[in-house]
Amino acid sequence: DGGITQSPKYLFRKEGQNVTLSCEQNLNHDAMYWYRQDPGQGLRLIYYSQIVNDFQKGDIAEGYSVSREKKESFPLTVTSAQKNPTAFYLCASSYREFYGYTFGSGTRLTVV
Amino acid sequence: KQEVTQIPAALSVPEGENLVLNCSFTDSAIYNLQWFRQDPGKGLTSLLLIQSSQREQTSGRLNASLDKSSGRSTLYIAASQPGDSATYLCAGPSGGGADGLTFGKGTHLIIQP
């Protein structure tokens, strides 16, 4: 079955450490997105990519970085510059906005 | 830029009731709107995608409507069941040259057995 796979499900980060969240899709979708979800704040867009080797900042890109070397993959790195990284991270993809979005199962990141 | 508001923030009803969840948006140029369900600690599951030309979309006990002129969408759940308990999110294109979706903060629904 086609879908989006996010890994790991849970991730723990020490202060000053960079961590990378994986997102893989087999839907042949062109566009991929990363959202952050915090209690009471809803989902906020971090980065998105509409095509391989190109990506754009979303509303809250500071402290994050991404790459898009393959159509299927869009990893997110949470850097030490992100001061409050504890959150639930969701990856999404879309063939065209007209056809809607598909989301992964999420990664919960906790700073220890 | 698009703003999306969901009312109520939380709702608790007895099993079997029909209920309506509300979603309002500011950009009337919206071309579609998507409703999602989120269970605790899980990702988003798409329920319905309504194109602006459709006005309504149905899936089983769920019916969603879209009225661009009033900036409103509703999700109607018929004959509610305890398994319907979840957070329901609506989202529309961000617009203003930005890609991606703008989400409401969701309605937390509890169906009492």
PDB file of C-alpha atoms in Angstrom:
ATOM      1  CA  ASP A   1       0.000   0.000   0.000  1.00  0.00           C
ATOM      2  CA  GLY A   2       1.183   3.500  -0.780  1.00  0.00           C
ATOM      3  CA  GLY A   3       1.822   5.880   2.039  1.00  0.00           C
ATOM      4  CA  ILE A   4       4.241   7.961   4.053  1.00  0.00           C
ATOM      5  CA  THR A   5       6.644   6.397   6.533  1.00  0.00           C
ATOM      6  CA  GLN A   6       8.128   8.482   9.315  1.00  0.00           C
ATOM      7  CA  SER A   7      10.873   7.211  11.582  1.00  0.00           C
ATOM      8  CA  PRO A   8      11.629   6.953  14.361  1.00  0.00           C
ATOM      9  CA  LYS A   9       8.304   7.123  16.188  1.00  0.00           C
ATOM     10  CA  TYR A  10      10.011   8.537  19.304  1.00  0.00           C
ATOM     11  CA  LEU A  11      13.285  10.461  19.454  1.00  0.00           C
ATOM     12  CA  PHE A  12      15.202  11.914  22.348  1.00  0.00           C
ATOM     13  CA  ARG A  13      17.698  14.745  21.900  1.00  0.00           C
ATOM     14  CA  LYS A  14      20.314  15.994  24.294  1.00  0.00           C
ATOM     15  CA  GLU A  15      21.078  19.682  24.591  1.00  0.00           C
ATOM     16  CA  GLY A  16      23.323  20.879  21.757  1.00  0.00           C
ATOM     17  CA  GLN A  17      22.753  17.823  19.612  1.00  0.00           C
ATOM     18  CA  ASN A  18      21.491  17.694  16.024  1.00  0.00           C
ATOM     19  CA  VAL A  19      18.959  15.013  15.174  1.00  0.00           C
ATOM     20  CA  THR A  20      17.432  13.927  11.863  1.00  0.00           C
ATOM     21  CA  LEU A  21      13.861  12.798  11.302  1.00  0.00           C
ATOM     22  CA  SER A  22      13.164  10.555   8.348  1.00  0.00           C
ATOM     23  CA  CYS A  23      10.235  10.857   5.938  1.00  0.00           C
ATOM     24  CA  GLU A  24       9.780   8.499   2.972  1.00  0.00           C
ATOM     25  CA  GLN A  25       6.816   8.306   0.571  1.00  0.00           C
ATOM     26  CA  ASN A  26       5.943   5.812  -2.154  1.00  0.00           C
ATOM     27  CA  LEU A  27       2.983   7.756  -3.522  1.00  0.00           C
ATOM     28  CA  ASN A  28       4.954   9.332  -6.377  1.00  0.00           C
ATOM     29  CA  HIS A  29       3.993  12.745  -5.012  1.00  0.00           C
ATOM     30  CA  ASP A  30       5.958  15.768  -6.167  1.00  0.00           C
ATOM     31  CA  ALA A  31       5.567  17.959  -3.075  1.00  0.00           C
ATOM     32  CA  MET A  32       6.562  17.161   0.497  1.00  0.00           C
ATOM     33  CA  TYR A  33       6.077  19.118   3.705  1.00  0.00           C
ATOM     34  CA  TRP A  34       7.147  19.202   7.346  1.00  0.00           C
ATOM     35  CA  TYR A  35       4.806  20.445  10.064  1.00  0.00           C
ATOM     36  CA  ARG A  36       5.292  20.916  13.770  1.00  0.00           C
ATOM     37  CA  GLN A  37       2.413  20.356  16.206  1.00  0.00           C
ATOM     38  CA  ASP A  38       2.346  21.813  19.707  1.00  0.00           C
ATOM     39  CA  PRO A  39      -0.540  21.562  22.180  1.00  0.00           C
ATOM     40  CA  GLY A  40      -2.943  24.464  21.746  1.00  0.00           C
ATOM     41  CA  GLN A  41      -1.085  25.887  18.724  1.00  0.00           C
ATOM     42  CA  GLY A  42      -2.171  23.701  15.869  1.00  0.00           C
ATOM     43  CA  LEU A  43       0.089  22.650  13.021  1.00  0.00           C
ATOM     44  CA  ARG A  44       2.699  25.037  11.682  1.00  0.00           C
ATOM     45  CA  LEU A  45       4.666  24.675   8.445  1.00  0.00           C
ATOM     46  CA  ILE A  46       8.452  24.293   8.812  1.00  0.00           C
ATOM     47  CA  TYR A  47       9.713  23.575   5.288  1.00  0.00           C
ATOM     48  CA  TYR A  48       8.343  22.330   2.006  1.00  0.00           C
ATOM     49  CA  SER A  49       9.690  21.047  -1.286  1.00  0.00           C
ATOM     50  CA  GLN A  50       7.850  21.003  -4.584  1.00  0.00           C
ATOM     51  CA  ILE A  51      10.599  19.314  -6.585  1.00  0.00           C
ATOM     52  CA  VAL A  52      13.862  17.447  -6.090  1.00  0.00           C
ATOM     53  CA  ASN A  53      16.828  19.648  -5.105  1.00  0.00           C
ATOM     54  CA  ASP A  54      14.582  22.572  -4.223  1.00  0.00           C
ATOM     55  CA  PHE A  55      12.914  23.549  -0.944  1.00  0.00           C
ATOM     56  CA  GLN A  56      11.376  26.605   0.663  1.00  0.00           C
ATOM     57  CA  LYS A  57      11.087  27.919   4.215  1.00  0.00           C
ATOM     58  CA  GLY A  58       7.736  27.811   5.896  1.00  0.00           C
ATOM     59  CA  ASP A  59       6.508  29.885   8.813  1.00  0.00           C
ATOM     60  CA  ILE A  60       8.898  28.529  11.464  1.00  0.00           C
ATOM     61  CA  ALA A  61      12.080  27.407   9.629  1.00  0.00           C
ATOM     62  CA  GLU A  62      14.621  28.821  12.109  1.00  0.00           C
ATOM     63  CA  GLY A  63      16.673  26.052  13.720  1.00  0.00           C
ATOM     64  CA  TYR A  64      15.706  23.449  11.125  1.00  0.00           C
ATOM     65  CA  SER A  65      17.238  22.242   7.869  1.00  0.00           C
ATOM     66  CA  VAL A  66      16.078  19.887   5.106  1.00  0.00           C
ATOM     67  CA  SER A  67      17.290  18.220   1.931  1.00  0.00           C
ATOM     68  CA  ARG A  68      15.502  16.745  -1.082  1.00  0.00           C
ATOM     69  CA  GLU A  69      17.958  14.584  -2.992  1.00  0.00           C
ATOM     70  CA  LYS A  70      15.346  12.014  -4.013  1.00  0.00           C
ATOM     71  CA  LYS A  71      11.672  12.404  -4.862  1.00  0.00           C
ATOM     72  CA  GLU A  72      10.742   9.822  -2.225  1.00  0.00           C
ATOM     73  CA  SER A  73      12.673  11.288   0.691  1.00  0.00           C
ATOM     74  CA  PHE A  74      12.544  14.559   2.641  1.00  0.00           C
ATOM     75  CA  PRO A  75      14.553  14.332   5.898  1.00  0.00           C
ATOM     76  CA  LEU A  76      14.322  17.066   8.525  1.00  0.00           C
ATOM     77  CA  THR A  77      17.276  17.968  10.750  1.00  0.00           C
ATOM     78  CA  VAL A  78      16.559  19.685  14.042  1.00  0.00           C
ATOM     79  CA  THR A  79      19.712  21.627  14.859  1.00  0.00           C
ATOM     80  CA  SER A  80      21.064  22.856  18.177  1.00  0.00           C
ATOM     81  CA  ALA A  81      19.905  26.337  17.135  1.00  0.00           C
ATOM     82  CA  GLN A  82      16.289  25.268  17.666  1.00  0.00           C
ATOM     83  CA  LYS A  83      15.716  26.354  21.267  1.00  0.00           C
ATOM     84  CA  ASN A  84      12.449  24.581  21.897  1.00  0.00           C
ATOM     85  CA  PRO A  85      12.420  21.422  19.774  1.00  0.00           C
ATOM     86  CA  THR A  86      10.130  19.293  21.924  1.00  0.00           C
ATOM     87  CA  ALA A  87       7.056  18.714  19.727  1.00  0.00           C
ATOM     88  CA  PHE A  88       5.250  16.272  17.456  1.00  0.00           C
ATOM     89  CA  TYR A  89       6.563  16.410  13.876  1.00  0.00           C
ATOM     90  CA  LEU A  90       4.416  15.457  10.913  1.00  0.00           C
ATOM     91  CA  CYS A  91       5.475  14.876   7.324  1.00  0.00           C
ATOM     92  CA  ALA A  92       3.014  15.243   4.442  1.00  0.00           C
ATOM     93  CA  SER A  93       2.990  14.903   0.677  1.00  0.00           C
ATOM     94  CA  SER A  94       0.794  16.016  -2.183  1.00  0.00           C
ATOM     95  CA  TYR A  95       0.637  15.215  -5.906  1.00  0.00           C
ATOM     96  CA  ARG A  96      -0.998  18.551  -6.585  1.00  0.00           C
ATOM     97  CA  GLU A  97      -2.763  20.731  -4.005  1.00  0.00           C
ATOM     98  CA  PHE A  98      -5.998  20.118  -5.902  1.00  0.00           C
ATOM     99  CA  TYR A  99      -5.838  16.435  -4.884  1.00  0.00           C
ATOM    100  CA  GLY A 100      -5.277  17.037  -1.188  1.00  0.00           C
ATOM    101  CA  TYR A 101      -2.578  15.974   1.241  1.00  0.00           C
ATOM    102  CA  THR A 102      -1.473  12.694   2.841  1.00  0.00           C
ATOM    103  CA  PHE A 103       0.198  12.644   6.250  1.00  0.00           C
ATOM    104  CA  GLY A 104       2.573  10.266   7.995  1.00  0.00           C
ATOM    105  CA  SER A 105       2.188   8.886  11.513  1.00  0.00           C
ATOM    106  CA  GLY A 106       4.530  11.422  13.100  1.00  0.00           C
ATOM    107  CA  THR A 107       7.692  11.549  15.203  1.00  0.00           C
ATOM    108  CA  ARG A 108       7.602  12.738  18.800  1.00  0.00           C
ATOM    109  CA  LEU A 109      10.827  14.549  19.685  1.00  0.00           C
ATOM    110  CA  THR A 110      11.735  15.184  23.309  1.00  0.00           C
ATOM    111  CA  VAL A 111      14.706  17.089  24.690  1.00  0.00           C
ATOM    112  CA  VAL A 112      16.325  15.354  27.654  1.00  0.00           C
TER     113      VAL A 112
ATOM    114  CA  LYS B   1      -2.806  34.905   4.374  1.00  0.00           C
ATOM    115  CA  GLN B   2      -5.380  32.287   5.227  1.00  0.00           C
ATOM    116  CA  GLU B   3      -6.675  31.997   8.799  1.00  0.00           C
ATOM    117  CA  VAL B   4      -8.761  29.015   9.885  1.00  0.00           C
ATOM    118  CA  THR B   5     -10.922  28.851  13.016  1.00  0.00           C
ATOM    119  CA  GLN B   6     -12.733  25.843  14.439  1.00  0.00           C
ATOM    120  CA  ILE B   7     -15.671  25.978  16.829  1.00  0.00           C
ATOM    121  CA  PRO B   8     -16.199  24.453  19.304  1.00  0.00           C
ATOM    122  CA  ALA B   9     -12.761  23.599  20.673  1.00  0.00           C
ATOM    123  CA  ALA B  10     -14.232  20.625  22.512  1.00  0.00           C
ATOM    124  CA  LEU B  11     -17.501  18.730  22.377  1.00  0.00           C
ATOM    125  CA  SER B  12     -18.894  15.833  24.403  1.00  0.00           C
ATOM    126  CA  VAL B  13     -22.140  14.131  23.358  1.00  0.00           C
ATOM    127  CA  PRO B  14     -23.943  10.842  24.063  1.00  0.00           C
ATOM    128  CA  GLU B  15     -23.622   8.017  21.595  1.00  0.00           C
ATOM    129  CA  GLY B  16     -26.164   8.064  18.759  1.00  0.00           C
ATOM    130  CA  GLU B  17     -26.466  11.824  18.418  1.00  0.00           C
ATOM    131  CA  ASN B  18     -25.970  13.660  15.144  1.00  0.00           C
ATOM    132  CA  LEU B  19     -23.476  16.499  15.436  1.00  0.00           C
ATOM    133  CA  VAL B  20     -21.931  19.347  13.464  1.00  0.00           C
ATOM    134  CA  LEU B  21     -18.378  20.639  13.642  1.00  0.00           C
ATOM    135  CA  ASN B  22     -17.700  24.119  12.297  1.00  0.00           C
ATOM    136  CA  CYS B  23     -14.760  25.567  10.401  1.00  0.00           C
ATOM    137  CA  SER B  24     -14.396  29.152   9.167  1.00  0.00           C
ATOM    138  CA  PHE B  25     -11.733  30.621   6.884  1.00  0.00           C
ATOM    139  CA  THR B  26     -10.761  34.119   5.803  1.00  0.00           C
ATOM    140  CA  ASP B  27      -9.594  33.653   2.190  1.00  0.00           C
ATOM    141  CA  SER B  28     -12.697  33.166   0.046  1.00  0.00           C
ATOM    142  CA  ALA B  29     -10.479  32.310  -2.937  1.00  0.00           C
ATOM    143  CA  ILE B  30     -10.064  28.861  -1.379  1.00  0.00           C
ATOM    144  CA  TYR B  31     -10.253  26.139  -4.041  1.00  0.00           C
ATOM    145  CA  ASN B  32     -10.636  23.205  -1.675  1.00  0.00           C
ATOM    146  CA  LEU B  33     -10.813  22.307   2.003  1.00  0.00           C
ATOM    147  CA  GLN B  34      -9.761  19.109   3.723  1.00  0.00           C
ATOM    148  CA  TRP B  35     -11.038  17.541   6.942  1.00  0.00           C
ATOM    149  CA  PHE B  36      -8.754  15.289   8.978  1.00  0.00           C
ATOM    150  CA  ARG B  37      -9.082  13.088  12.019  1.00  0.00           C
ATOM    151  CA  GLN B  38      -6.297  12.745  14.597  1.00  0.00           C
ATOM    152  CA  ASP B  39      -6.248  10.130  17.341  1.00  0.00           C
ATOM    153  CA  PRO B  40      -4.062  10.772  20.432  1.00  0.00           C
ATOM    154  CA  GLY B  41      -0.368  10.497  19.587  1.00  0.00           C
ATOM    155  CA  LYS B  42      -1.076   9.591  15.955  1.00  0.00           C
ATOM    156  CA  GLY B  43      -0.781  11.214  12.555  1.00  0.00           C
ATOM    157  CA  LEU B  44      -3.563  12.784  10.510  1.00  0.00           C
ATOM    158  CA  THR B  45      -6.063  10.680   8.604  1.00  0.00           C
ATOM    159  CA  SER B  46      -7.818  12.388   5.722  1.00  0.00           C
ATOM    160  CA  LEU B  47     -11.605  12.160   5.977  1.00  0.00           C
ATOM    161  CA  LEU B  48     -12.946  14.329   3.188  1.00  0.00           C
ATOM    162  CA  LEU B  49     -11.591  16.694   0.556  1.00  0.00           C
ATOM    163  CA  ILE B  50     -14.109  19.165  -0.851  1.00  0.00           C
ATOM    164  CA  GLN B  51     -13.397  21.099  -4.007  1.00  0.00           C
ATOM    165  CA  SER B  52     -14.920  24.576  -4.225  1.00  0.00           C
ATOM    166  CA  SER B  53     -17.032  23.420  -7.174  1.00  0.00           C
ATOM    167  CA  GLN B  54     -18.537  20.527  -5.188  1.00  0.00           C
ATOM    168  CA  ARG B  55     -20.042  22.281  -2.153  1.00  0.00           C
ATOM    169  CA  GLU B  56     -20.599  18.882  -0.470  1.00  0.00           C
ATOM    170  CA  GLN B  57     -18.798  15.571  -0.059  1.00  0.00           C
ATOM    171  CA  THR B  58     -19.979  12.410   1.676  1.00  0.00           C
ATOM    172  CA  SER B  59     -18.226   9.349   3.074  1.00  0.00           C
ATOM    173  CA  GLY B  60     -20.313   6.905   5.086  1.00  0.00           C
ATOM    174  CA  ARG B  61     -21.733   8.729   8.120  1.00  0.00           C
ATOM    175  CA  LEU B  62     -19.700  11.846   7.359  1.00  0.00           C
ATOM    176  CA  ASN B  63     -20.842  14.772   5.249  1.00  0.00           C
ATOM    177  CA  ALA B  64     -18.820  17.923   4.691  1.00  0.00           C
ATOM    178  CA  SER B  65     -20.007  21.129   3.083  1.00  0.00           C
ATOM    179  CA  LEU B  66     -18.159  24.163   1.797  1.00  0.00           C
ATOM    180  CA  ASP B  67     -19.602  27.664   1.355  1.00  0.00           C
ATOM    181  CA  LYS B  68     -16.985  30.021  -0.040  1.00  0.00           C
ATOM    182  CA  SER B  69     -19.234  33.072   0.071  1.00  0.00           C
ATOM    183  CA  SER B  70     -19.688  32.817   3.827  1.00  0.00           C
ATOM    184  CA  GLY B  71     -16.191  31.444   4.506  1.00  0.00           C
ATOM    185  CA  ARG B  72     -17.531  28.367   6.263  1.00  0.00           C
ATOM    186  CA  SER B  73     -17.322  24.599   6.163  1.00  0.00           C
ATOM    187  CA  THR B  74     -19.174  22.094   8.309  1.00  0.00           C
ATOM    188  CA  LEU B  75     -18.538  18.429   9.080  1.00  0.00           C
ATOM    189  CA  TYR B  76     -21.710  16.532   9.901  1.00  0.00           C
ATOM    190  CA  ILE B  77     -21.386  13.216  11.742  1.00  0.00           C
ATOM    191  CA  ALA B  78     -24.508  11.077  11.785  1.00  0.00           C
ATOM    192  CA  ALA B  79     -25.356   8.543  14.485  1.00  0.00           C
ATOM    193  CA  SER B  80     -22.157   9.136  16.449  1.00  0.00           C
ATOM    194  CA  GLN B  81     -20.259   6.185  17.951  1.00  0.00           C
ATOM    195  CA  PRO B  82     -17.595   5.976  20.704  1.00  0.00           C
ATOM    196  CA  GLY B  83     -15.067   5.149  17.963  1.00  0.00           C
ATOM    197  CA  ASP B  84     -15.636   8.625  16.522  1.00  0.00           C
ATOM    198  CA  SER B  85     -13.883  10.119  19.559  1.00  0.00           C
ATOM    199  CA  ALA B  86     -10.846  12.016  18.248  1.00  0.00           C
ATOM    200  CA  THR B  87      -9.667  15.495  17.306  1.00  0.00           C
ATOM    201  CA  TYR B  88     -11.044  16.779  14.012  1.00  0.00           C
ATOM    202  CA  LEU B  89      -9.012  19.293  12.030  1.00  0.00           C
ATOM    203  CA  CYS B  90      -9.948  21.345   8.989  1.00  0.00           C
ATOM    204  CA  ALA B  91      -7.363  22.860   6.681  1.00  0.00           C
ATOM    205  CA  GLY B  92      -7.292  24.989   3.558  1.00  0.00           C
ATOM    206  CA  PRO B  93      -4.602  26.194   1.150  1.00  0.00           C
ATOM    207  CA  SER B  94      -2.486  28.889   2.791  1.00  0.00           C
ATOM    208  CA  GLY B  95      -2.767  31.226  -0.206  1.00  0.00           C
ATOM    209  CA  GLY B  96      -0.989  34.526  -0.581  1.00  0.00           C
ATOM    210  CA  GLY B  97       1.746  32.879  -2.628  1.00  0.00           C
ATOM    211  CA  ALA B  98       2.556  30.412   0.143  1.00  0.00           C
ATOM    212  CA  ASP B  99       2.396  26.667  -0.352  1.00  0.00           C
ATOM    213  CA  GLY B 100       0.965  24.134   2.062  1.00  0.00           C
ATOM    214  CA  LEU B 101      -2.074  24.069   4.315  1.00  0.00           C
ATOM    215  CA  THR B 102      -3.275  26.356   7.093  1.00  0.00           C
ATOM    216  CA  PHE B 103      -4.951  24.421   9.898  1.00  0.00           C
ATOM    217  CA  GLY B 104      -7.537  25.222  12.494  1.00  0.00           C
ATOM    218  CA  LYS B 105      -6.705  24.240  16.069  1.00  0.00           C
ATOM    219  CA  GLY B 106      -9.205  21.407  15.949  1.00  0.00           C
ATOM    220  CA  THR B 107     -12.317  20.209  17.741  1.00  0.00           C
ATOM    221  CA  HIS B 108     -11.722  17.561  20.419  1.00  0.00           C
ATOM    222  CA  LEU B 109     -14.740  15.252  20.232  1.00  0.00           C
ATOM    223  CA  ILE B 110     -15.773  12.759  22.910  1.00  0.00           C
ATOM    224  CA  ILE B 111     -18.661  10.371  22.296  1.00  0.00           C
ATOM    225  CA  GLN B 112     -19.997   8.983  25.561  1.00  0.00           C
ATOM    226  CA  PRO B 113     -21.058   5.306  25.455  1.00  0.00           C
TER     227      PRO B 113
END
